[in-house]
XYZ file of C-alpha atoms in Angstrom:
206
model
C 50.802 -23.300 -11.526
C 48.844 -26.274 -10.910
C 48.954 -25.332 -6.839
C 47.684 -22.090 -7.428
C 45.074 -22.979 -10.124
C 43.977 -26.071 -6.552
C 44.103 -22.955 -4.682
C 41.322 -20.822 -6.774
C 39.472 -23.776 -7.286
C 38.908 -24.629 -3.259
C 38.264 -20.840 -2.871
C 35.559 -21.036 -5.197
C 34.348 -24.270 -2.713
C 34.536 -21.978 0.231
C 32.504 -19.193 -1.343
C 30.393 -21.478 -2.412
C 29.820 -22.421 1.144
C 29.355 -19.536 2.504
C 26.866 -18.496 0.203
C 24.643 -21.898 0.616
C 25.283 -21.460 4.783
C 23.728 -17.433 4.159
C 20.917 -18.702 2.396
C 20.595 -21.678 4.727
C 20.508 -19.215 7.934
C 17.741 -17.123 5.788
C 15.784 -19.925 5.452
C 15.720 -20.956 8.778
C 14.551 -17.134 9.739
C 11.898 -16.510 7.738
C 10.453 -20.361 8.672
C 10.674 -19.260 12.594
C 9.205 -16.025 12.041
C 6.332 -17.632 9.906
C 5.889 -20.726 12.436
C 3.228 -18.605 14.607
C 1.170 -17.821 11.778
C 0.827 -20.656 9.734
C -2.815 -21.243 9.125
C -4.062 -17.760 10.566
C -6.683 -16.311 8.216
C -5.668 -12.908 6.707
C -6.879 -10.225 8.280
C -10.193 -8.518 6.730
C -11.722 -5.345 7.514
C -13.383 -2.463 6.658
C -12.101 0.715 7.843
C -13.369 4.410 8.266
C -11.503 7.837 9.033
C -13.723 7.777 12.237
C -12.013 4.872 14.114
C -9.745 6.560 16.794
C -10.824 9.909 15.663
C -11.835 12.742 18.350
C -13.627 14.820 16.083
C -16.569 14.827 13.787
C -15.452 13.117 11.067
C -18.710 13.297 9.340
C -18.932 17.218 9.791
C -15.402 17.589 8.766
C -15.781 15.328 5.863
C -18.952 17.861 4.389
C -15.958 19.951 3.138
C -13.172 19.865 1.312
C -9.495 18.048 2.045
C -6.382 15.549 1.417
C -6.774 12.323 0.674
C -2.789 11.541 1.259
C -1.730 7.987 0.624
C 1.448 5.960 1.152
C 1.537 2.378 -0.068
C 3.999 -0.519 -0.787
C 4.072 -4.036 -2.232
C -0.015 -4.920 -2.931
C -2.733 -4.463 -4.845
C -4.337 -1.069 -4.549
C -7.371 -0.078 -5.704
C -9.121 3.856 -6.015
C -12.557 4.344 -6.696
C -15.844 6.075 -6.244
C -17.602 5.230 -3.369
C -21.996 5.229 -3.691
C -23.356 8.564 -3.465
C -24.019 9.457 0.307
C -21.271 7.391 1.486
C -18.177 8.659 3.098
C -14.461 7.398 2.981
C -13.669 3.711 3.329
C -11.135 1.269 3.277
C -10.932 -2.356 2.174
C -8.665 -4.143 3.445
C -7.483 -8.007 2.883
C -3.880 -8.962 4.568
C -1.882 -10.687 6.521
C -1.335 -8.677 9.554
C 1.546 -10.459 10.929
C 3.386 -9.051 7.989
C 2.322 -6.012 6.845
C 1.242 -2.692 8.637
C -1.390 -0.517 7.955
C -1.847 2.629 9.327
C -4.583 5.610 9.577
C -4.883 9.501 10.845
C -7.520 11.673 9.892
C -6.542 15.914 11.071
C -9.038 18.504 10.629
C -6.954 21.935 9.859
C -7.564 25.230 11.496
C -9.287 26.604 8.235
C -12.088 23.509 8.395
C -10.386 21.210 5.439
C -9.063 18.190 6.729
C -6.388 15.147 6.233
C -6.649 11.980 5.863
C -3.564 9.981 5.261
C -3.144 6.293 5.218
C 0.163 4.202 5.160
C 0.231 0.318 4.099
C 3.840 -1.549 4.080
C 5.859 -4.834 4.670
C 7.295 -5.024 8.132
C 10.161 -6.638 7.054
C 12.681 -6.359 4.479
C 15.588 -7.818 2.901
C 16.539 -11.518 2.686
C 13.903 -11.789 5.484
C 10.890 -10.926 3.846
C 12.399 -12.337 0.806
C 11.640 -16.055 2.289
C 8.793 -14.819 3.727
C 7.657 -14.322 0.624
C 8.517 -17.569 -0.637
C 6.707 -19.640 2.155
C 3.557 -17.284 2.458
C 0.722 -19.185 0.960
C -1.893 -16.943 1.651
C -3.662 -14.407 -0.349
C -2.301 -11.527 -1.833
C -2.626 -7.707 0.110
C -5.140 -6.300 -1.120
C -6.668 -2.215 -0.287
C -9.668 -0.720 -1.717
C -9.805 2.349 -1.073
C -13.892 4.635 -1.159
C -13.731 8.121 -1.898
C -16.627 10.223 -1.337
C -18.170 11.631 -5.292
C -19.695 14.485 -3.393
C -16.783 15.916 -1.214
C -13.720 18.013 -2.970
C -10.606 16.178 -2.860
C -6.973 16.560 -3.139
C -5.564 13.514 -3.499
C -1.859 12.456 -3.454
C -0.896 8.561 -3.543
C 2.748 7.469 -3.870
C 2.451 3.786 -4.477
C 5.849 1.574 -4.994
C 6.130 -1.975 -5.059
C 2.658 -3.179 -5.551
C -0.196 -1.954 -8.503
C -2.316 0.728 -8.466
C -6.061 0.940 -10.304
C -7.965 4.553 -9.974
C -11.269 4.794 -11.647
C -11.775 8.675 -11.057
C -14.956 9.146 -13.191
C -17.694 10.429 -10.656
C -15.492 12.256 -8.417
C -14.561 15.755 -7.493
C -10.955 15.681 -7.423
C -9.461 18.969 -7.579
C -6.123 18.094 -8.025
C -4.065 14.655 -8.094
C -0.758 13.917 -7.593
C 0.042 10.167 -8.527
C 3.339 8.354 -8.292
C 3.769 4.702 -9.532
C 7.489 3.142 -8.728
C 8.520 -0.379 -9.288
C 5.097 -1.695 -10.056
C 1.742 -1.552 -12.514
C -0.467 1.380 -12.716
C -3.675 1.799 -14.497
C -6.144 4.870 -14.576
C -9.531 5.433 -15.724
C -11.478 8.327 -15.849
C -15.471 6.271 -16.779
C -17.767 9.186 -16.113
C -17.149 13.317 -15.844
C -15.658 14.922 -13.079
C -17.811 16.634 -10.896
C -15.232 19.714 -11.725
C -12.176 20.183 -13.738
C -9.115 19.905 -11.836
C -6.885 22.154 -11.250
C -3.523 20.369 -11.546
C -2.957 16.741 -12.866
C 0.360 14.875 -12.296
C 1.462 11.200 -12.922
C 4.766 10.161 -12.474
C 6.246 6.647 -13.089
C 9.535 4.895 -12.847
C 10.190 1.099 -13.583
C 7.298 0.083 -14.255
C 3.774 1.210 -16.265
């Protein structure tokens, strides 16, 4: 009895091990992918549908279309942009670890798309230390829309929190999807229109 109870106890020991070594060999990751960009600033910019874009973006953007957006693990922020302005983008990150993506498509019938993607490029215990060492600031998207075009706007956000202030715009429908984070909404001033169809959906967090 008392060799098998030895026996448990030194496997405990070597799981114990192996479980230090794992983090260990995390540790040691994450500090070699983070060695080239300790003390970069975090990337800042200010971005518009029109960068990259072959068509008018400006004529296209006198009508109506999607405002499709895909986010993870920031903070995200939706609001009215000054009357006269068009579509912008805010952005405040650390480019060596996150990606951010844009595409703006005008459609055959003269509405157009524009859909913009923001996540982590890495995952698991990886971008868990990551995490850890990172000192800088936090991601961080602001996102313009336009009070005097007609939107449709769909924005799946998980990981990160989401603010819309509405109020002001002409949103003909919304579609918003909160999963794993915070989500606020307010709605300050009238809609330049009712909407057509309102959804919000949310799942582990509020």
């Amino acid at each position: 009895m008392a060799s098998a109870k030895g026996c448990f106890r030194n496997g405990c020991l070597g799981c114990l091990g192996l479980v230090v070594l794992f983090l260990v060999v995390g540790g040691i990751g994450a500090l070699v992918g983070l060695r080239d960009t300790r003390g970069v600033q975090p990337f800042d910019t200010v971005l518009t549908p029109d960068q990259g874009a072959e068509q008018s973006v400006a004529l296209a953007l006198s009508k109506g279309g999607t405002v499709r957006l895909n986010l993870s693990e920031g903070e995200f922020i939706l609001q009215p942009a000054e009357a006269g302005e068009g579509l912008r983008v805010e952005a405040v990150y650390d480019d060596a670890l996150y990606d951010l993506q844009q595409d703006f498509t005008s459609r055959p019938d003269s509405t157009w798309q524009y859909t913009l993607g923001f996540r982590k490029t890495e995952t698991g215990m990886r971008a868990f230390w990551q995490s850890v060492f990172h000192k800088g600031p936090k991601a961080r998207l602001k996102i313009h829309l336009p009070p005097d075009v007609p939107i449709e706007l769909v924005a799946e956000v998980a990981k990160g929190s989401l603010e819309a202030e509405l109020g002001g715009l002409w949103i003909r429908s919304a579609d918003l999807q909160a999963r794993m984070g915070g989500f606020a909404l307010s709605i300050d001033k009238p809609l330049r229109e009712p909407m057509t169809s309102f959804r919000i959906r949310t799942a582990m967090g509020g």
